Structures are given as C-alpha cells and as structure tokens.
Coordinates of C-alpha atoms and ligand atoms in Angstrom, one line a residue:
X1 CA -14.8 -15.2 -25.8
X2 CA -18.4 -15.4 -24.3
X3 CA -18.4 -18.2 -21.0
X4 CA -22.9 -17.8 -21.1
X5 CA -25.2 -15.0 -22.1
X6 CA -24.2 -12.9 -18.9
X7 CA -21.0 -14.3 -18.7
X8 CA -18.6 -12.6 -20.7
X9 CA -14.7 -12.6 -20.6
X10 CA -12.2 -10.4 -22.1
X11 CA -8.1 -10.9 -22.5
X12 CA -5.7 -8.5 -22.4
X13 CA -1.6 -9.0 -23.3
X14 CA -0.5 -8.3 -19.8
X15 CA -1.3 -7.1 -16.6
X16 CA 0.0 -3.3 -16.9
X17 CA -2.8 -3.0 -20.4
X18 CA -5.5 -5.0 -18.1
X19 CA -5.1 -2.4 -15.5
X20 CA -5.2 0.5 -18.3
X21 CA -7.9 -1.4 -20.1
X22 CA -10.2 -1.8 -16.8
X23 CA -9.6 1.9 -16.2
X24 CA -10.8 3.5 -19.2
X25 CA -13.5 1.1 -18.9
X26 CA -14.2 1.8 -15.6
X27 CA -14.2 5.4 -16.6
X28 CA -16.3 4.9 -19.2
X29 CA -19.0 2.9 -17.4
X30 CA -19.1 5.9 -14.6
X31 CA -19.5 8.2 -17.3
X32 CA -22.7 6.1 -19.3
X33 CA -24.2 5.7 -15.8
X34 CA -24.1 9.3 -15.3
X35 CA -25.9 9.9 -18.3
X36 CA -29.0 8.1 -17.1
X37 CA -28.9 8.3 -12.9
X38 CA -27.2 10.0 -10.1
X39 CA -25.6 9.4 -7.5
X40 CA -24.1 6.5 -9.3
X41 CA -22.7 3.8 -6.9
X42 CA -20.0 1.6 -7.0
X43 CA -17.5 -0.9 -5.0
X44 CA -14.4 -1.5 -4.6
X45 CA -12.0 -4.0 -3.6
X46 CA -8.2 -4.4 -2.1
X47 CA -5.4 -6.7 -4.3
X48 CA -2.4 -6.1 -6.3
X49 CA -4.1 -5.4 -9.7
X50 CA -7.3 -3.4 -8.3
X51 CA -4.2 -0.9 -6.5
X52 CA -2.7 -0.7 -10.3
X53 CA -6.2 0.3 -11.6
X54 CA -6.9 2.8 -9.7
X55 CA -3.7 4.0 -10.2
X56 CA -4.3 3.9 -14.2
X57 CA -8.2 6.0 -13.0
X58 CA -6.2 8.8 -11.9
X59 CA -3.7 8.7 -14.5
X60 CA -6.4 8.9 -17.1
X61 CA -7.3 11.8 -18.8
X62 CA -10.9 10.8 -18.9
X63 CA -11.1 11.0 -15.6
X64 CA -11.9 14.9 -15.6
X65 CA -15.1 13.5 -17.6
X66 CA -16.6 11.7 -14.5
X67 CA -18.2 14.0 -12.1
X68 CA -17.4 12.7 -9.1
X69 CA -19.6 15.0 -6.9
X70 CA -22.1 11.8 -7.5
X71 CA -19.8 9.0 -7.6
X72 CA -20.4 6.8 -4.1
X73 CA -17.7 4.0 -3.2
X74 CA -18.3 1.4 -1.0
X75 CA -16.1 -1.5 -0.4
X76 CA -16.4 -5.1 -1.7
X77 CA -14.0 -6.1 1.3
X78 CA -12.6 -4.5 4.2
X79 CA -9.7 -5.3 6.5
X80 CA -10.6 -5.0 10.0
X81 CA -7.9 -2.5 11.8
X82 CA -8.2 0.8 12.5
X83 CA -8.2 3.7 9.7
X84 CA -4.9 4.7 8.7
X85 CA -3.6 1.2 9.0
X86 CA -1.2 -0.1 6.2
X87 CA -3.3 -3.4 6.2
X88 CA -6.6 -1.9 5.3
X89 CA -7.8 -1.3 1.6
X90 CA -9.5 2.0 1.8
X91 CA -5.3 3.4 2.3
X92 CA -4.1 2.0 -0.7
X93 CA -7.1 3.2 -2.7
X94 CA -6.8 6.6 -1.2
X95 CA -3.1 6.9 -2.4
X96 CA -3.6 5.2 -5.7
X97 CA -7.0 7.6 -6.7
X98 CA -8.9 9.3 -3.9
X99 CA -6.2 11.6 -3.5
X100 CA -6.7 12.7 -7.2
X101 CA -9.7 13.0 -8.2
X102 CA -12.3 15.4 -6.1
X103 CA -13.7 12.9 -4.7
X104 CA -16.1 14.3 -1.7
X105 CA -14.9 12.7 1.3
X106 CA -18.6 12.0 2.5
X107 CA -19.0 9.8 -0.4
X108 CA -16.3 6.9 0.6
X109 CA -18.2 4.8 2.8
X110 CA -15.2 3.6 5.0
X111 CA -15.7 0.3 6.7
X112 CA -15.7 1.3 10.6
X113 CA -12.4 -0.3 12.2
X114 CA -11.3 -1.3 15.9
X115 CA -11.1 2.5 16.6
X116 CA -14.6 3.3 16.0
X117 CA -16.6 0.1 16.9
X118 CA -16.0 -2.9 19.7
X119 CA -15.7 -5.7 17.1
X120 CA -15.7 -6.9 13.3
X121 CA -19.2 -8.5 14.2
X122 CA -20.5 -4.6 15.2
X123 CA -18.5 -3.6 12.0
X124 CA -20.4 -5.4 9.7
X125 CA -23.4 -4.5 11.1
X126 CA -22.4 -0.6 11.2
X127 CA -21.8 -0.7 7.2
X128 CA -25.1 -3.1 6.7
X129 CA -27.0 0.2 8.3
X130 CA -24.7 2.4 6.3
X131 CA -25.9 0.4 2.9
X132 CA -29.7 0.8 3.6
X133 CA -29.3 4.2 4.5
X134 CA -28.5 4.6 0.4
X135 CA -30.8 2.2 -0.4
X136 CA -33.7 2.6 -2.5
X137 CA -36.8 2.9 -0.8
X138 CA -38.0 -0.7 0.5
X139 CA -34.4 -2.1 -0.2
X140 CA -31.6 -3.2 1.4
X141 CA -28.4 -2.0 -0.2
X142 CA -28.1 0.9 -3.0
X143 CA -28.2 -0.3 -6.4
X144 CA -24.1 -0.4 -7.8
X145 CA -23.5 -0.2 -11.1
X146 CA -20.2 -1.7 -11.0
X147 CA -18.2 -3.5 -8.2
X148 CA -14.7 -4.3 -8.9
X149 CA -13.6 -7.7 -7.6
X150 CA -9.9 -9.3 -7.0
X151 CA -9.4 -12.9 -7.1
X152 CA -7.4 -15.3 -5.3
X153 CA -5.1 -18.1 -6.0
X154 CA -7.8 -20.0 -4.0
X155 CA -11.2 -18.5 -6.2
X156 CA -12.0 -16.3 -2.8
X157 CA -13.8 -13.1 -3.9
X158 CA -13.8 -9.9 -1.5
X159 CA -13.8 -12.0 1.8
X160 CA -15.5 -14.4 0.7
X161 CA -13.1 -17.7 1.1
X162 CA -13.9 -21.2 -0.1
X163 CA -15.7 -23.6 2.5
X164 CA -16.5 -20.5 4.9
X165 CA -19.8 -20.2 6.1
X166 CA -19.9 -16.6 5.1
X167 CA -20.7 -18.0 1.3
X168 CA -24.0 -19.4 2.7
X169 CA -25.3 -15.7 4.2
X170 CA -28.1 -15.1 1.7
X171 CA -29.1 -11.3 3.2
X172 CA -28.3 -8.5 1.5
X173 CA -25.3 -5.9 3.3
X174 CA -22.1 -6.9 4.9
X175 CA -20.8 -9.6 7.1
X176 CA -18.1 -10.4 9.4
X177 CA -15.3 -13.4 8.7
X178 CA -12.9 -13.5 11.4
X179 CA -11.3 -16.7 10.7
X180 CA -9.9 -15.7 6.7
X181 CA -7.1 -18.1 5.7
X182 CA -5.4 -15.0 4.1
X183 CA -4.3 -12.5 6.9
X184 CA -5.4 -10.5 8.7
X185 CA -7.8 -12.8 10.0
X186 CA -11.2 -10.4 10.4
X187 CA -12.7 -8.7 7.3
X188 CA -15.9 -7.4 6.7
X189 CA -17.8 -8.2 2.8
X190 CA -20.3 -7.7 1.3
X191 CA -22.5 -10.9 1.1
X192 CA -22.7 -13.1 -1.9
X193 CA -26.4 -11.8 -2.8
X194 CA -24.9 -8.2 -2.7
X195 CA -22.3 -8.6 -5.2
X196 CA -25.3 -10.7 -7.2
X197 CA -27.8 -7.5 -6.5
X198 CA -25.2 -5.3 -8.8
X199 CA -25.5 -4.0 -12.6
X200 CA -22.2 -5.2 -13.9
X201 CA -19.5 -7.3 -11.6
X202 CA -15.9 -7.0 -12.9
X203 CA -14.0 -9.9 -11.6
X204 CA -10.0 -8.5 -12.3
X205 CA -7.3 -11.3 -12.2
X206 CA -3.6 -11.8 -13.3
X207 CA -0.9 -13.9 -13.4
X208 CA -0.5 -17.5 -14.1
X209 CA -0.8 -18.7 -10.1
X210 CA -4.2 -17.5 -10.2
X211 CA -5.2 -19.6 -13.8
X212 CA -6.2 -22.7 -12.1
X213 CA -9.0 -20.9 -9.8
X214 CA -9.9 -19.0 -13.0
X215 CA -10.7 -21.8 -14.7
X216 CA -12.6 -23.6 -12.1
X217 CA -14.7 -20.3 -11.4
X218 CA -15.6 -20.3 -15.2
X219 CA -16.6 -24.3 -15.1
X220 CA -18.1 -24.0 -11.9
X221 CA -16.1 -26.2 -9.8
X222 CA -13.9 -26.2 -7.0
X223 CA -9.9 -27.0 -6.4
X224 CA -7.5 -29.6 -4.7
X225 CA -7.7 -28.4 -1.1
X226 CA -3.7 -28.3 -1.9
X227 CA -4.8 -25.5 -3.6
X228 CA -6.8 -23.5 -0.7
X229 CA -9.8 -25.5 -2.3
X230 CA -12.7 -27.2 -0.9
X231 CA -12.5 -30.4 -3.0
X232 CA -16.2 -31.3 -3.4
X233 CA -17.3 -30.0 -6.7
X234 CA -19.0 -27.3 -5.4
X235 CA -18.3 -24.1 -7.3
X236 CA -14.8 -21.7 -6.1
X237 CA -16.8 -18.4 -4.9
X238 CA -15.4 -16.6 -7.8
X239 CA -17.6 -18.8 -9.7
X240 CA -20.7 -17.9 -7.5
X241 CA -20.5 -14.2 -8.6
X242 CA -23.6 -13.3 -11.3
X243 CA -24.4 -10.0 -12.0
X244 CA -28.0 -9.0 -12.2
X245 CA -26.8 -7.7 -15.7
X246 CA -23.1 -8.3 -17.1
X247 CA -20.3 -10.0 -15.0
X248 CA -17.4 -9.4 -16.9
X249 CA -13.8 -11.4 -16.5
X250 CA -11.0 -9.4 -17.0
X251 CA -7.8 -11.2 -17.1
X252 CA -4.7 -11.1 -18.5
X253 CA -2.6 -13.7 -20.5
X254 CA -1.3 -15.7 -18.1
X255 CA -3.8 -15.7 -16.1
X256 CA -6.1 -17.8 -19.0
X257 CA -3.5 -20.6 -19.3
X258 CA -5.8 -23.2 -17.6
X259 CA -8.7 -22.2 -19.5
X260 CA -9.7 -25.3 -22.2
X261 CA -8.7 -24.0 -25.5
X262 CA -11.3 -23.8 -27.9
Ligands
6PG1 O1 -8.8 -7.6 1.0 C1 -8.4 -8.4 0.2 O2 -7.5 -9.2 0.4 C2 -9.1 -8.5 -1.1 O3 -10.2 -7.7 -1.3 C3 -9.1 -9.8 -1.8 O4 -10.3 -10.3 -2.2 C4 -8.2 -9.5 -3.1 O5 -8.9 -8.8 -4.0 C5 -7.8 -10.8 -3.7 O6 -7.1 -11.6 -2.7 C6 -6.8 -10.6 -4.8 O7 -5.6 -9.9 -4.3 P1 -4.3 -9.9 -5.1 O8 -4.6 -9.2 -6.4 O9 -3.3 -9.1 -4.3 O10 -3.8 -11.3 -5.3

C-alpha cells in the first residue's frame, strides 16, 4: 500500500516475521549503502519490537555480509541513567546485537548518562557535539541512512511525546525532555528535524493497542487525550516524521486494524 509518494507502508502477518522482515531489510539496506559510501551511519531506538530486531540482525546469516568496521550507531532516544542501567536502551541493544557482531566499540555513540555529565540538559548537549563531530563539513549532524523508530500507543517517536515542547525544537542534534509521560522521566532525542535530515526512516510498530495512533500518524491527526493524545487536530509525532528520501511503516497485522480499508 503506498500512504504518498515518500510515504510508503508495508504489512507483515505478525510481529515475529516483522521483526525478521525489518532485519534482512535492515541488513540489506547497510549492505547497498556500503556499496556507495563509508562510514555508513545509522540510529537506533529502544521498544519491544526494535529489541526483537536486533535480535533477528544477529541471528541473520547476512549479517557476516555487512562490514561493520564502518557501521556508526547513534541513538534515536536515550534514557537518562547511568551506563549499565537496566532502563537504558543502549543495554538491551548490546545484548540483543552489539555483542555479536564486531562491532568497534568506538563506533556506538552512547548517550552520556548521570555518571559522566551533571544533567540530561548537559547530556543532550554532550551528544549534539558528538553528532557534529561526524558531520559533514558545514553541517550539523552526520548524514544516516536509516534510523529505526518505535511507536507508542500515544504516536510519541524516540522521545518525542505529543503536546511536548521538544516537538517544536527545529535545530538539528539532540535535546533533553525531562518531563516524558512514559518513565523514566529524562531522555535525550534526537530533534524532529534530525530524524527529517535522514535517508530512509523506518517507523516499526505492532500490536493492535498501537492501531489507533497508527492510523492517526498516517492521516495526520492527533488522538482523544484519553488516549495520551493532544486532542487538537494537530498531527501524533509519529505522523511528523518525513524522511529526506523514503519513510517506510513497518507494521504488522494488528497493528493496521484502524487503518480505513480500501
Ligand atoms: O526509549 C523508549 O522508550 C523508546 O525509544 C520509545 O520511543 C519506544 O520506541 C516506543 O515507546 C515503542 O516502545 P514499545 O515497542 O516497547 O512499545
């Protein structure tokens, strides 16, 4: 099914296949961009059925085709505490595939946590340095080929919730929310025009609870604020989210069952 031009979305049975399906893909999209450009860059996210695909990365066998000696990660979202907590992303995603793949550790550009800097607001700043410091000459942030996004029940993206003032920060790197309705509290993400400034933006969703935000991300509106919604019409941030080239919906059954039927 294509939502625009840009916009394009893609159904799989169920969530274990979406999360196979996204890896391969994922796989596959390191491996074109490696034919053309190295390092290649790319961001990643925390959230149930991101874990599961980077679980189905290592278990690929294509994985042994990627060489990761250029592969850079960075992190759609972060969860401020300190490394080595169970709350923060960059663990699960270091279980999950870091671990097996040889990944250099100099290329994971960790968020910096409570241990290493005073606050989230110093945090965000830290990784906004980090991001130009792998920037193209004259820009801000390095150029990702892919970023991986979760979704919400409520359409939030990365840390990007709906009716936060962090959806209005139009510079490019990270900021700092320290007042997210989904705990913990203080995150650092990467701004709306960073996820925007990408190649390709794979927004990864399942399950039936999450259908209703799906739906209003694709028509551009928001939800009931029963539903962790703003109520005004404005789009969920899900919705926000255009790649500079292809922003893709991956999604499984269930989560497609508010979609309009054709
Ligand atoms: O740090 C986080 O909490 C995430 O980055 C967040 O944006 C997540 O991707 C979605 O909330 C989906 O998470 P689930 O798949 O677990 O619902």
């Amino acid at each position: 099914m294509t939502a625009t031009d840009h916009t394009h979305v893609v159904v799989h049975p169920d969530a274990d296949l979406l999360a196979r399906a996204t890896a391969s893909r994922f796989l596959l999209a390191l491996i074109d961009a490696q034919s053309v450009t190295s390092p290649v860059h790319v961001a990643l996210t925390g959230g149930s059925i991101l874990v599961d695909t980077l679980r189905a990365v290592a278990a690929d066998p294509l994985r042994d085709a990627v060489d990761w000696t250029s592969v850079h990660v960075w992190w759609g979202d972060e969860r401020f505490a300190p490394q080595g907590h169970p709350d923060r992303n960059d663990g699960d995603a270091h279980a999950a595939l870091f671990s097996a793949v040889p990944l250099p550790p100099e290329n994971i550009h960790a968020v910096p946590g409570p241990d290493r800097v005073a606050d989230v607001a110093a945090a965000a700043r830290a990784y906004s340095e980090e991001l130009e410091r792998y920037a193209p000459e004259g820009a801000r942030v390095p150029e990702l080929a892919v970023v991986l996004l979760g979704m919400g029940p409520d359409g939030h993206v990365a840390s990007l919730f709906p009716g936060r003032p962090s959806l209005d920060v139009d510079a490019l790197g990270a900021l700092a929310e320290t007042d997210s309705p989904k705990p913990p509290p203080e995150r650092v993400s990467l701004t709306l025009p960073t996820l925007c400034s990408a190649d390709q933006v794979w927004l990864v969703v399942s399950g039936e609870g999450k259908a209703p935000a799906v739906a209003a991300a694709l028509a551009g509106t928001s939800l009931p604020e029963s539903q962790g919604g703003t109520d005004d019409g404005s789009s969920v941030p899900a919705g926000r989210v255009h790649a500079r080239g292809r922003t893709l919906w991956l999604l499984d059954l269930p989560a497609t069952t508010a979609l309009p039927t054709a």
